[in-house]
Amino acid sequence: MSSMEIMNALTAGSYDVERLRADFPILQREVNGRPLVYFDNAASAQKPRSVIEAVQQCYAHEYSNIHRGVHFLSGQLTARYEAVRERVARFLNAPSAKEIVFTRGTTESINLVAHSFVRPRLKAGDEILITGMEQHSNIVPWQLLCDETGATLRVVPVQDSGEIDLEDVRRLLNERTRFVSVVHVSNALGTINPVRQIIAEAHARGVPVLLDGAQAVPHLRVDVQELGADFYAFSGHKLYGPSGIGVLYGKMEYLQQMRPYQGGGDMIRSVSFERTEYAEPPQRFEAGTPNIAGVIGLGAAIDYVESVGLERIAAHEHDLLLYATAGMMEVPGLRIIGTARDKAGVISFVMEQAHPHDIGTILDQDGIAIRAGQHCAQPLMQRFGVPATARVSFALYNTRDEVDVLLQSLHKVVRLFG
Amino acid sequence: MSDLRELYQETILDHNKHPRNFRRLEGATHQAHGHNPLCGDRVDVYLKVSDGRIVDISFEGDGCAISTASASIMTEMLQGRSLEQAQQLFDRFHDLLIGKAEAGEELGKLEVLAGVRAFPTRVKCATLPWHTFKAALHNETAATTE
C-alpha cells in the first residue's frame, strides 16, 4: 500500500482510534502499574464489548442445543447459528454458506483437509508442497500424512527478505505434487505471500491449494473466489472473536468428495448398525454439539471488523508498521527479521545486546505485551539462524503513542544490557 | 525499574556477557542436552566425575541472560563439589526460586538469581541448566523444562 493510498483510506472517514479503543474493555487495565500496551495480536487479539456481550447474551438468554430441538429456543438459536455461516460466507465471498465448515480453529481446519481430502489421494512417491515460513500447524499434519503414505513433503525456501520466490514454486511443482498448502500472511515475519500467483501456478498443474489465513483475515480483505483458493482456513480468536472456533472454507465439489473427519451426531443422515449415510457438507464435518456460543461470538466479531472496515484497519496498521519500523531502526543493535515489500503489521526482531526473552521481560515491566520465542515456527528460526525472536504485532486499536512507549522501552534494554 | 535491577543484577549481566566454563569438555564422563521448547533456550552440560566428586564441569548453549548466567554460576559453584553437596545445593536453589526458602550464605553467588522469583515466567530459565546437570548425572541424555 502506498503512502497516498494510506492517506486516502485514513481520511475517507476519520479513523477515531480512541473511540475504537473504548470498545475493548481490557485496554482500560494496567499491567505492572502501567497502561497495557498490547502488541501480541498475532498470537491472539483482544475482544470488543460486542463480542463479549454476544457470547454472554447467548448463554444468559438464548442458549439451547441446535439442529435437533422442536422447542422455541433451539429453533431460534439454530437460525442464529446458521445465520453466522451465511455471514462468514459473505465475509470470504464464498459462493455458498454450504461451503463453510465450523471447526475449532485453523489447526483443526488444516487437519480436516489433510485427513479427509488429501490422505485418500496420496500414495508413496507423491509430494505435498508447503513453504519454509509455515507454522507447525501447517507442517506437522502433512508430515503425519507423509509418514503414513510414503509421500514426500517439499518446502519452498524463504529468501533473506522473508519472501518466497515464485520461480522456486514453479520449480518445485511437478507431476508428483498432489497438494499445496501455504500461509497467506506469515505470523512470524508479516510477509504477505503472492497467493493468487501460487494458486494459478498450482492450478495450471491441476493441484488444489489450501491457504492458512489465520493471520490474514484480521488485516486484509479476503475474497476466496478472486484468489481461486480451493480451501481457506482461519481462526476466530485472531479476528477479535472467541478462541476455540474456526472456519474451513472448501469448494463444494471437493467437500462433496470428502469423507467425514469425525464420526458422531449431526454429521449423519441415517444410522443403522449395518450402514450409515452421511449428511451433506458442511454438516458432514461437524460431528457432535459444536461450539455454539463461539459461533455466535465469531459472527459478532465479523460484524465488528466490517463496521470498522477492513481497508481502514489495514491502512491504520500499515501506518503503525511504517512508524514503528522507522523508530526501531534507530535502536542500536536491533535487527528486523522479515523485510518483505508486502508486509502486514508484524515486526519480528532480535537485539545484539539481549535475548528475546530478556527483551520480553523488560518490556513487560513497562506494561508492553509482546511475543518472545519461536512463534510455533522452529524451522523458520533455524532458517534465519536465530534461536528465537521478539515480535510486536499490531491490531486496529493500537496507536502511535503506544509505539513511542515501545521505543522508549527498547532503548531501556540497550541501556541495561549495553 | 527496581524489580528489573533486582533481576538483572551486575553479576548476572557480567556472567551473561562473559560466561565462565563455556566450552565443550574433552573426556567428559557425563553430558546432557537441555532444551526449553517453548522459548528455544538450549544448553549442553558436560561433567567429569571421579570418586563421587565433580572434578570438572562446563557448558555450551544459547539462551537468555538468566539461563546463561545461571549455567555459568552453576559451573563455578559445582566445581570440585561432591555429588551429595551438588544435590543439596540444587535443592536449596530450587527452594529459593519457588519461594520456599530465603537466601542463605550457603547459596553463595547463586543468591543473585533470587530476583527471578518476582518473574514466575522466568523461573524455568534459571532452572534449565540445573535440570540438565541432573540429567547428565543420571545418564539421561536430554532434559526439558516444558
Coordinates of C-alpha atoms in Angstrom, one line a residue:
Chain A
M1 CA 0.0 0.0 0.0
S2 CA 1.5 3.4 -1.0
S3 CA 1.5 6.3 1.4
M4 CA -1.0 8.0 -0.8
E5 CA -3.4 5.1 -0.5
I6 CA -2.9 5.1 3.2
M7 CA -3.7 8.8 3.4
N8 CA -6.8 8.3 1.2
A9 CA -8.1 5.4 3.3
L10 CA -7.4 7.3 6.6
T11 CA -9.1 10.5 5.5
A12 CA -12.0 8.8 3.8
G13 CA -13.9 9.0 7.1
S14 CA -11.9 9.7 10.2
Y15 CA -10.3 6.7 11.9
D16 CA -11.0 7.5 15.5
V17 CA -8.7 5.1 17.3
E18 CA -9.6 6.4 20.7
R19 CA -13.3 5.6 20.1
L20 CA -12.4 2.1 18.9
R21 CA -10.2 1.6 22.0
A22 CA -13.2 2.3 24.2
D23 CA -14.9 -0.8 22.6
F24 CA -12.2 -3.1 24.2
P25 CA -12.6 -3.3 28.0
I26 CA -9.2 -4.9 28.5
L27 CA -7.4 -1.9 27.1
Q28 CA -8.5 0.0 30.2
R29 CA -6.5 -2.1 32.5
E30 CA -2.9 -1.7 33.8
V31 CA -0.1 -4.2 33.8
N32 CA 2.7 -3.8 36.3
G33 CA 1.4 -0.4 37.2
R34 CA 1.4 0.8 33.6
P35 CA -1.3 1.1 31.0
L36 CA -1.5 -2.1 29.0
V37 CA 0.2 -1.8 25.6
Y38 CA -1.0 -4.9 23.8
F39 CA 1.3 -5.8 20.9
D40 CA 0.8 -9.6 20.9
N41 CA -2.1 -9.5 18.5
A42 CA -0.6 -12.1 16.1
A43 CA -0.8 -14.6 19.0
S44 CA -4.4 -13.6 19.8
A45 CA -6.4 -10.4 19.5
Q46 CA -8.4 -8.7 22.3
K47 CA -12.2 -8.8 22.2
P48 CA -14.6 -5.9 21.7
R49 CA -17.5 -5.5 24.0
S50 CA -19.9 -6.6 21.3
V51 CA -18.3 -10.0 21.1
I52 CA -18.2 -10.4 24.8
E53 CA -21.8 -9.4 25.1
A54 CA -22.9 -11.7 22.2
V55 CA -21.4 -14.7 24.0
Q56 CA -22.8 -13.6 27.3
Q57 CA -26.2 -13.0 25.8
C58 CA -26.2 -16.4 24.1
Y59 CA -25.6 -18.2 27.4
A60 CA -27.8 -15.9 29.5
H61 CA -30.9 -15.6 27.3
E62 CA -30.7 -17.8 24.2
Y63 CA -28.9 -21.0 25.0
S64 CA -30.1 -24.5 24.0
N65 CA -28.7 -27.2 21.7
I66 CA -29.1 -26.6 18.0
H67 CA -30.3 -28.6 15.0
R68 CA -32.4 -31.0 16.9
G69 CA -35.0 -29.4 19.2
V70 CA -38.6 -28.7 18.4
H71 CA -38.8 -26.1 21.0
F72 CA -38.5 -22.3 20.7
L73 CA -35.0 -21.8 22.0
S74 CA -33.5 -24.5 19.8
G75 CA -35.2 -23.2 16.7
Q76 CA -34.1 -19.6 17.4
L77 CA -30.5 -20.4 18.2
T78 CA -30.2 -22.8 15.2
A79 CA -31.3 -19.9 13.0
R80 CA -28.8 -17.6 14.5
Y81 CA -26.0 -20.2 14.2
E82 CA -26.8 -20.8 10.6
A83 CA -27.0 -17.0 10.0
V84 CA -23.4 -16.8 11.1
R85 CA -22.5 -19.4 8.5
E86 CA -24.1 -17.0 5.9
R87 CA -22.2 -14.1 7.5
V88 CA -18.8 -16.0 7.1
A89 CA -19.6 -16.9 3.5
R90 CA -20.2 -13.2 2.7
F91 CA -17.1 -12.2 4.7
L92 CA -14.9 -14.5 2.5
N93 CA -17.1 -14.0 -0.6
A94 CA -17.7 -17.8 -0.7
P95 CA -20.3 -18.8 -3.3
S96 CA -22.4 -20.6 -0.7
A97 CA -22.8 -20.9 3.0
K98 CA -22.8 -24.7 2.5
E99 CA -19.0 -24.4 1.8
I100 CA -18.4 -23.0 5.3
V101 CA -17.4 -25.6 7.9
F102 CA -17.1 -24.6 11.6
T103 CA -14.0 -26.1 13.3
R104 CA -12.1 -25.4 16.5
G105 CA -9.6 -23.3 14.7
T106 CA -7.1 -23.1 11.8
T107 CA -5.2 -26.1 13.1
E108 CA -8.3 -28.3 13.0
S109 CA -9.3 -26.9 9.6
I110 CA -5.9 -27.9 8.2
N111 CA -6.0 -31.4 9.8
L112 CA -9.5 -31.9 8.4
V113 CA -8.4 -31.3 4.9
A114 CA -5.3 -33.4 5.4
H115 CA -7.3 -36.3 6.7
S116 CA -10.5 -36.2 4.6
F117 CA -9.3 -34.7 1.3
V118 CA -5.6 -35.3 0.8
R119 CA -5.0 -38.6 2.5
P120 CA -7.2 -40.7 0.3
R121 CA -5.5 -39.3 -2.8
L122 CA -2.0 -39.8 -1.5
K123 CA 0.4 -42.7 -2.3
A124 CA 4.1 -43.3 -1.9
G125 CA 6.2 -41.1 -4.1
D126 CA 3.6 -38.3 -4.2
E127 CA 4.5 -34.8 -3.0
I128 CA 2.9 -32.1 -0.9
L129 CA 4.3 -28.6 -1.2
I130 CA 4.4 -26.0 1.6
T131 CA 6.7 -23.0 2.3
G132 CA 9.5 -22.5 4.7
M133 CA 7.6 -20.0 6.7
E134 CA 4.7 -22.2 7.8
Q135 CA 3.7 -22.6 11.4
H136 CA 3.8 -26.0 12.9
S137 CA 0.1 -26.3 12.3
N138 CA 0.8 -26.3 8.5
I139 CA 3.8 -28.6 8.7
V140 CA 3.0 -31.4 11.1
P141 CA -0.3 -32.6 9.7
W142 CA 1.5 -33.1 6.3
Q143 CA 4.4 -34.8 7.9
L144 CA 2.0 -37.2 9.6
L145 CA 0.4 -38.0 6.2
C146 CA 3.8 -38.4 4.6
D147 CA 4.8 -40.9 7.4
E148 CA 1.6 -42.9 6.8
T149 CA 1.8 -43.0 3.0
G150 CA 5.4 -42.7 2.0
A151 CA 4.7 -39.3 0.3
T152 CA 7.3 -36.5 0.5
L153 CA 7.0 -33.0 1.9
R154 CA 8.6 -30.4 -0.3
V155 CA 9.4 -26.9 1.0
V156 CA 9.6 -23.6 -0.9
P157 CA 12.7 -21.8 0.5
V158 CA 12.4 -18.4 2.2
Q159 CA 14.6 -15.6 1.0
D160 CA 16.6 -13.4 3.3
S161 CA 13.9 -10.7 3.0
G162 CA 11.3 -13.2 4.3
E163 CA 9.7 -13.6 0.9
I164 CA 9.4 -16.6 -1.4
D165 CA 10.4 -16.6 -5.0
L166 CA 7.7 -17.7 -7.5
E167 CA 10.4 -19.3 -9.5
D168 CA 11.0 -21.7 -6.7
V169 CA 7.3 -22.5 -6.6
R170 CA 7.3 -23.3 -10.3
R171 CA 10.5 -25.4 -9.9
L172 CA 9.1 -27.5 -7.1
L173 CA 5.6 -28.1 -8.6
N174 CA 5.7 -31.2 -10.7
E175 CA 3.7 -34.2 -11.8
R176 CA 4.0 -35.8 -8.4
T177 CA 2.6 -32.8 -6.5
R178 CA -0.8 -33.7 -5.1
F179 CA -1.5 -30.7 -2.8
V180 CA -0.2 -27.2 -2.0
S181 CA -0.7 -25.7 1.5
V182 CA 0.6 -22.1 2.0
V183 CA 0.3 -19.5 4.7
H184 CA -1.4 -16.3 3.4
V185 CA 0.3 -13.9 5.8
S186 CA 3.2 -15.1 7.9
N187 CA 2.6 -14.8 11.7
A188 CA 6.4 -14.7 12.4
L189 CA 7.5 -12.4 9.6
G190 CA 4.4 -10.5 8.5
T191 CA 5.1 -11.4 4.8
I192 CA 2.0 -11.3 2.6
N193 CA 2.6 -14.1 0.2
P194 CA 1.7 -13.9 -3.5
V195 CA -1.0 -16.5 -3.0
R196 CA -3.0 -15.6 -6.2
Q197 CA 0.0 -16.4 -8.3
I198 CA 0.9 -19.5 -6.3
I199 CA -2.7 -20.8 -6.8
A200 CA -2.5 -20.0 -10.5
E201 CA 0.7 -22.0 -10.8
A202 CA -0.7 -24.9 -8.9
H203 CA -4.0 -24.9 -10.8
A204 CA -2.1 -24.9 -14.1
R205 CA -0.9 -28.3 -13.0
G206 CA -4.3 -29.4 -11.6
V207 CA -3.1 -29.2 -8.0
P208 CA -5.6 -27.9 -5.4
V209 CA -4.4 -25.3 -2.8
L210 CA -5.2 -24.6 0.9
L211 CA -4.5 -21.2 2.3
D212 CA -3.8 -20.8 6.0
G213 CA -5.5 -17.4 6.6
A214 CA -5.3 -17.2 10.4
Q215 CA -3.1 -14.1 10.2
A216 CA -4.7 -12.7 7.0
V217 CA -8.4 -12.3 7.8
P218 CA -7.9 -9.7 10.6
H219 CA -5.7 -7.5 8.4
L220 CA -6.8 -7.6 4.8
R221 CA -9.9 -8.3 2.7
V222 CA -10.0 -11.9 1.6
D223 CA -12.1 -13.0 -1.4
V224 CA -11.7 -16.8 -1.9
Q225 CA -13.2 -16.6 -5.4
E226 CA -10.9 -13.9 -6.5
L227 CA -7.9 -15.7 -5.1
G228 CA -9.1 -19.0 -6.5
A229 CA -8.5 -20.8 -3.2
D230 CA -9.7 -24.4 -3.0
F231 CA -9.6 -24.3 0.8
Y232 CA -9.2 -21.4 3.2
A233 CA -8.7 -21.8 6.9
F234 CA -8.9 -19.2 9.7
S235 CA -9.5 -18.8 13.5
G236 CA -11.9 -16.7 15.4
H237 CA -9.5 -15.6 18.1
K238 CA -7.2 -13.6 15.9
L239 CA -10.1 -11.8 14.4
Y240 CA -11.3 -10.3 17.8
G241 CA -13.6 -13.3 18.3
P242 CA -13.6 -16.2 20.8
S243 CA -11.0 -18.9 20.9
G244 CA -11.9 -22.4 20.1
I245 CA -13.9 -21.5 17.0
G246 CA -12.5 -21.5 13.4
V247 CA -13.6 -21.9 9.8
L248 CA -12.8 -24.0 6.9
Y249 CA -14.0 -22.8 3.5
G250 CA -13.9 -25.5 0.9
K251 CA -15.1 -25.7 -2.7
M252 CA -18.3 -27.6 -2.8
E253 CA -17.1 -30.1 -5.5
Y254 CA -14.3 -31.0 -3.1
L255 CA -16.3 -31.1 0.1
Q256 CA -18.8 -33.4 -1.5
Q257 CA -16.0 -35.9 -2.4
M258 CA -14.6 -35.9 1.1
R259 CA -15.2 -38.5 3.7
P260 CA -16.1 -37.4 7.3
Y261 CA -13.4 -36.2 9.7
Q262 CA -15.0 -37.4 12.9
G263 CA -18.0 -39.7 13.4
G264 CA -20.9 -38.8 15.7
G265 CA -24.2 -37.0 15.9
D266 CA -25.2 -34.2 13.5
M267 CA -23.0 -35.5 10.7
I268 CA -25.3 -38.3 9.6
R269 CA -28.4 -38.7 7.6
S270 CA -29.4 -42.1 8.9
V271 CA -27.7 -44.7 11.1
S272 CA -28.2 -48.4 11.4
F273 CA -25.7 -50.9 12.6
E274 CA -25.3 -52.1 9.0
R275 CA -24.9 -48.8 7.3
T276 CA -24.7 -45.1 7.9
E277 CA -25.4 -42.4 5.4
Y278 CA -23.5 -39.2 5.9
A279 CA -25.0 -35.8 5.8
E280 CA -24.2 -33.4 3.1
P281 CA -21.5 -30.8 3.6
P282 CA -21.0 -28.8 5.8
Q283 CA -22.8 -30.9 8.4
R284 CA -20.8 -34.0 7.4
F285 CA -17.8 -32.3 9.0
E286 CA -19.4 -31.0 12.2
A287 CA -19.9 -34.1 14.4
G288 CA -21.2 -33.6 17.9
T289 CA -22.6 -30.5 19.6
P290 CA -20.4 -27.6 18.3
N291 CA -19.0 -24.5 19.9
I292 CA -22.4 -22.8 19.6
A293 CA -21.5 -19.6 21.7
G294 CA -18.2 -19.5 19.8
V295 CA -20.0 -19.3 16.5
I296 CA -22.3 -16.6 17.8
G297 CA -19.2 -14.7 19.1
L298 CA -17.5 -15.1 15.7
G299 CA -20.5 -13.6 14.0
A300 CA -20.3 -10.6 16.3
A301 CA -16.5 -10.3 15.6
I302 CA -17.0 -10.2 11.9
D303 CA -19.8 -7.6 12.2
Y304 CA -17.4 -5.5 14.3
V305 CA -14.5 -5.7 11.9
E306 CA -16.7 -5.0 9.0
S307 CA -18.2 -2.0 10.8
V308 CA -14.8 -0.5 11.2
G309 CA -13.8 -1.5 7.7
L310 CA -11.0 -3.9 6.7
E311 CA -9.5 -1.4 4.3
R312 CA -9.3 1.2 7.0
I313 CA -7.9 -1.2 9.5
A314 CA -5.2 -2.3 7.0
A315 CA -4.3 1.4 6.4
H316 CA -4.1 2.2 10.1
E317 CA -2.0 -0.9 10.8
H318 CA 0.3 -0.1 7.9
D319 CA 0.8 3.4 9.2
L320 CA 1.9 1.8 12.6
L321 CA 4.1 -0.6 10.8
L322 CA 6.0 2.1 9.0
Y323 CA 6.2 4.4 12.1
A324 CA 7.4 1.5 14.3
T325 CA 9.9 0.2 11.7
A326 CA 11.5 3.6 11.3
G327 CA 11.8 4.1 15.1
M328 CA 13.1 0.6 15.7
M329 CA 15.8 1.0 13.1
E330 CA 17.2 3.8 15.3
V331 CA 17.6 1.4 18.2
P332 CA 21.3 0.4 18.4
G333 CA 21.9 -3.3 17.8
L334 CA 18.3 -4.1 16.7
R335 CA 17.8 -6.1 13.6
I336 CA 14.4 -6.7 12.0
I337 CA 13.8 -10.3 10.7
G338 CA 11.5 -10.2 7.7
T339 CA 11.6 -7.2 5.4
A340 CA 9.2 -8.2 2.7
R341 CA 7.9 -5.5 0.4
D342 CA 4.4 -6.6 1.0
K343 CA 4.0 -6.9 4.8
A344 CA 1.3 -6.9 7.4
G345 CA 1.6 -5.3 10.8
V346 CA 4.1 -7.7 12.3
I347 CA 7.7 -6.9 13.3
S348 CA 10.0 -9.7 14.3
F349 CA 13.4 -8.6 15.7
V350 CA 16.5 -9.6 17.6
M351 CA 18.9 -7.4 19.5
E352 CA 22.7 -7.9 19.8
Q353 CA 22.6 -7.0 23.5
A354 CA 19.8 -9.1 24.7
H355 CA 17.9 -12.3 24.1
P356 CA 14.3 -12.1 23.1
H357 CA 13.2 -13.4 26.5
D358 CA 15.1 -10.7 28.3
I359 CA 13.6 -8.1 25.9
G360 CA 10.1 -9.5 26.7
T361 CA 10.6 -9.3 30.4
I362 CA 11.9 -5.7 30.3
L363 CA 9.0 -4.6 28.0
D364 CA 6.5 -6.4 30.3
Q365 CA 7.7 -4.2 33.2
D366 CA 6.5 -1.2 31.1
G367 CA 3.1 -2.8 30.5
I368 CA 4.0 -3.9 26.9
A369 CA 2.9 -7.3 25.9
I370 CA 5.0 -8.8 23.1
R371 CA 5.8 -12.4 22.0
A372 CA 9.3 -13.7 22.6
G373 CA 10.1 -17.2 21.3
Q374 CA 9.8 -19.3 18.2
H375 CA 6.3 -18.4 17.1
C376 CA 5.4 -22.0 16.5
A377 CA 7.9 -21.9 13.6
Q378 CA 11.1 -23.6 14.7
P379 CA 12.2 -24.3 11.1
L380 CA 11.9 -20.7 10.2
M381 CA 14.0 -19.7 13.2
Q382 CA 16.7 -22.1 12.0
R383 CA 16.5 -20.6 8.5
F384 CA 17.4 -17.1 9.9
G385 CA 20.0 -18.6 12.3
V386 CA 18.3 -17.2 15.4
P387 CA 17.2 -19.2 18.5
A388 CA 14.1 -17.1 18.8
T389 CA 12.9 -13.6 18.0
A390 CA 10.9 -10.9 19.8
R391 CA 7.8 -9.9 17.9
V392 CA 5.4 -6.9 18.0
S393 CA 2.2 -7.2 16.1
F394 CA -0.5 -4.6 15.6
A395 CA -4.2 -4.5 15.7
L396 CA -6.9 -2.0 14.9
Y397 CA -6.8 -0.5 18.4
N398 CA -3.0 0.2 18.6
T399 CA -1.7 3.8 18.5
R400 CA 1.5 5.7 17.6
D401 CA 1.7 6.7 21.2
E402 CA 1.9 3.1 22.2
V403 CA 4.7 2.6 19.6
D404 CA 6.5 5.5 21.4
V405 CA 6.2 3.7 24.7
L406 CA 7.7 0.6 23.0
L407 CA 10.6 2.5 21.5
Q408 CA 11.5 4.1 24.9
S409 CA 11.4 0.6 26.4
L410 CA 13.7 -0.8 23.7
H411 CA 16.2 2.0 24.4
K412 CA 16.0 0.9 28.1
V413 CA 17.0 -2.6 27.0
V414 CA 20.1 -1.1 25.3
R415 CA 20.9 0.9 28.5
L416 CA 20.5 -2.1 30.7
F417 CA 22.4 -4.6 28.6
G418 CA 24.6 -2.2 26.6
Chain B
M1 CA 12.9 -0.4 37.3
S2 CA 13.7 -1.7 40.8
D3 CA 12.4 -5.2 40.1
L4 CA 14.3 -5.2 36.8
R5 CA 17.5 -4.1 38.6
E6 CA 16.9 -6.9 41.1
L7 CA 16.5 -9.4 38.2
Y8 CA 19.3 -8.1 36.0
Q9 CA 22.0 -7.6 38.7
E10 CA 25.5 -6.7 37.6
T11 CA 26.7 -10.2 38.4
I12 CA 24.1 -11.7 36.1
L13 CA 24.8 -9.2 33.3
D14 CA 28.5 -10.0 33.7
H15 CA 28.1 -13.8 33.6
N16 CA 25.8 -13.3 30.6
K17 CA 28.4 -11.4 28.7
H18 CA 31.3 -13.4 29.8
P19 CA 30.1 -16.9 30.7
R20 CA 32.6 -19.0 32.7
N21 CA 33.5 -22.6 31.8
F22 CA 31.8 -22.0 28.4
R23 CA 33.3 -24.8 26.4
R24 CA 33.0 -28.4 25.4
L25 CA 34.7 -30.7 27.9
E26 CA 37.0 -33.2 26.4
G27 CA 36.8 -36.6 28.2
A28 CA 33.5 -35.8 29.9
T29 CA 32.1 -38.8 31.9
H30 CA 28.6 -37.4 31.7
Q31 CA 26.8 -35.0 29.4
A32 CA 23.2 -34.0 28.6
H33 CA 21.4 -31.6 26.3
G34 CA 18.7 -29.3 27.9
H35 CA 16.0 -27.6 25.9
N36 CA 13.1 -25.4 26.6
P37 CA 10.9 -25.9 23.6
L38 CA 8.7 -23.0 24.5
C39 CA 11.4 -20.4 24.2
G40 CA 14.2 -22.2 22.3
D41 CA 16.8 -22.0 25.1
R42 CA 19.4 -24.7 24.7
V43 CA 22.2 -25.8 27.0
D44 CA 24.7 -28.6 26.9
V45 CA 26.2 -29.6 30.3
Y46 CA 29.5 -31.6 30.5
L47 CA 30.8 -33.3 33.6
K48 CA 33.9 -35.1 34.7
V49 CA 33.1 -37.1 37.8
S50 CA 35.7 -39.1 39.7
D51 CA 35.2 -40.9 43.1
G52 CA 31.8 -39.2 43.6
R53 CA 33.3 -35.8 43.1
I54 CA 32.8 -33.3 40.2
V55 CA 36.4 -32.7 39.0
D56 CA 35.3 -30.6 36.1
I57 CA 32.2 -29.1 34.7
S58 CA 31.4 -26.9 31.7
F59 CA 28.6 -25.9 29.4
E60 CA 27.7 -24.6 26.0
G61 CA 24.4 -23.2 24.8
D62 CA 22.3 -20.4 23.5
G63 CA 19.8 -18.8 25.8
C64 CA 18.6 -15.7 27.6
A65 CA 20.6 -13.8 30.2
I66 CA 19.0 -15.6 33.1
S67 CA 19.7 -19.1 31.7
T68 CA 23.2 -18.3 30.6
A69 CA 24.2 -16.6 33.9
S70 CA 22.6 -19.4 35.8
A71 CA 24.5 -22.0 33.9
S72 CA 27.7 -20.1 34.3
I73 CA 27.3 -19.6 38.0
M74 CA 26.3 -23.2 38.4
T75 CA 29.6 -24.4 36.8
E76 CA 31.5 -22.2 39.2
M77 CA 29.6 -23.4 42.2
L78 CA 29.8 -27.1 41.4
Q79 CA 33.5 -27.2 40.5
G80 CA 35.1 -29.7 43.0
R81 CA 31.9 -30.5 44.9
S82 CA 30.8 -34.0 45.9
L83 CA 27.7 -35.3 44.2
E84 CA 25.9 -35.1 47.5
Q85 CA 26.8 -31.5 48.1
A86 CA 25.7 -30.8 44.5
Q87 CA 22.3 -32.3 45.2
Q88 CA 21.9 -30.3 48.4
L89 CA 22.8 -27.1 46.5
F90 CA 20.3 -27.9 43.8
D91 CA 17.6 -28.4 46.4
R92 CA 18.4 -25.2 48.2
F93 CA 18.5 -23.2 45.0
H94 CA 15.2 -24.7 43.8
D95 CA 13.5 -23.9 47.1
L96 CA 14.8 -20.3 46.7
L97 CA 13.4 -19.9 43.2
I98 CA 10.0 -21.3 44.1
G99 CA 9.8 -19.1 47.2
K100 CA 10.0 -22.0 49.7
A101 CA 13.2 -20.7 51.3
E102 CA 15.0 -17.4 51.7
A103 CA 18.5 -16.8 50.5
G104 CA 21.3 -18.0 52.8
E105 CA 25.0 -17.9 52.7
E106 CA 25.5 -21.5 51.7
L107 CA 24.0 -20.5 48.3
G108 CA 27.0 -18.2 47.6
K109 CA 26.8 -16.5 44.3
L110 CA 23.6 -18.3 43.4
E111 CA 21.8 -15.7 45.6
V112 CA 22.0 -13.2 42.8
L113 CA 19.4 -15.2 41.0
A114 CA 16.8 -14.7 43.8
G115 CA 15.3 -11.8 41.8
V116 CA 13.9 -14.3 39.4
R117 CA 11.2 -15.1 42.0
A118 CA 9.4 -11.9 41.1
F119 CA 9.1 -13.2 37.5
P120 CA 7.4 -16.6 37.6
T121 CA 7.6 -17.0 33.8
R122 CA 11.4 -16.8 34.0
V123 CA 12.0 -19.4 36.8
K124 CA 12.4 -22.1 34.2
C125 CA 15.2 -20.1 32.5
A126 CA 17.2 -20.3 35.7
T127 CA 16.5 -24.0 36.4
L128 CA 17.1 -25.3 32.9
P129 CA 20.9 -25.7 33.4
W130 CA 20.4 -27.5 36.7
H131 CA 17.8 -29.9 35.3
T132 CA 20.3 -30.6 32.5
F133 CA 23.1 -31.1 35.1
K134 CA 20.9 -33.7 36.9
A135 CA 20.0 -35.4 33.6
A136 CA 23.7 -35.7 32.8
L137 CA 24.4 -37.1 36.2
H138 CA 21.7 -39.8 35.9
N139 CA 22.9 -40.7 32.4
E140 CA 19.8 -39.3 30.7
T141 CA 20.8 -37.6 27.5
A142 CA 18.1 -34.9 27.5
A143 CA 16.3 -32.6 29.8
T144 CA 13.4 -30.3 29.1
T145 CA 11.6 -27.7 31.1
E146 CA 8.4 -27.6 29.1

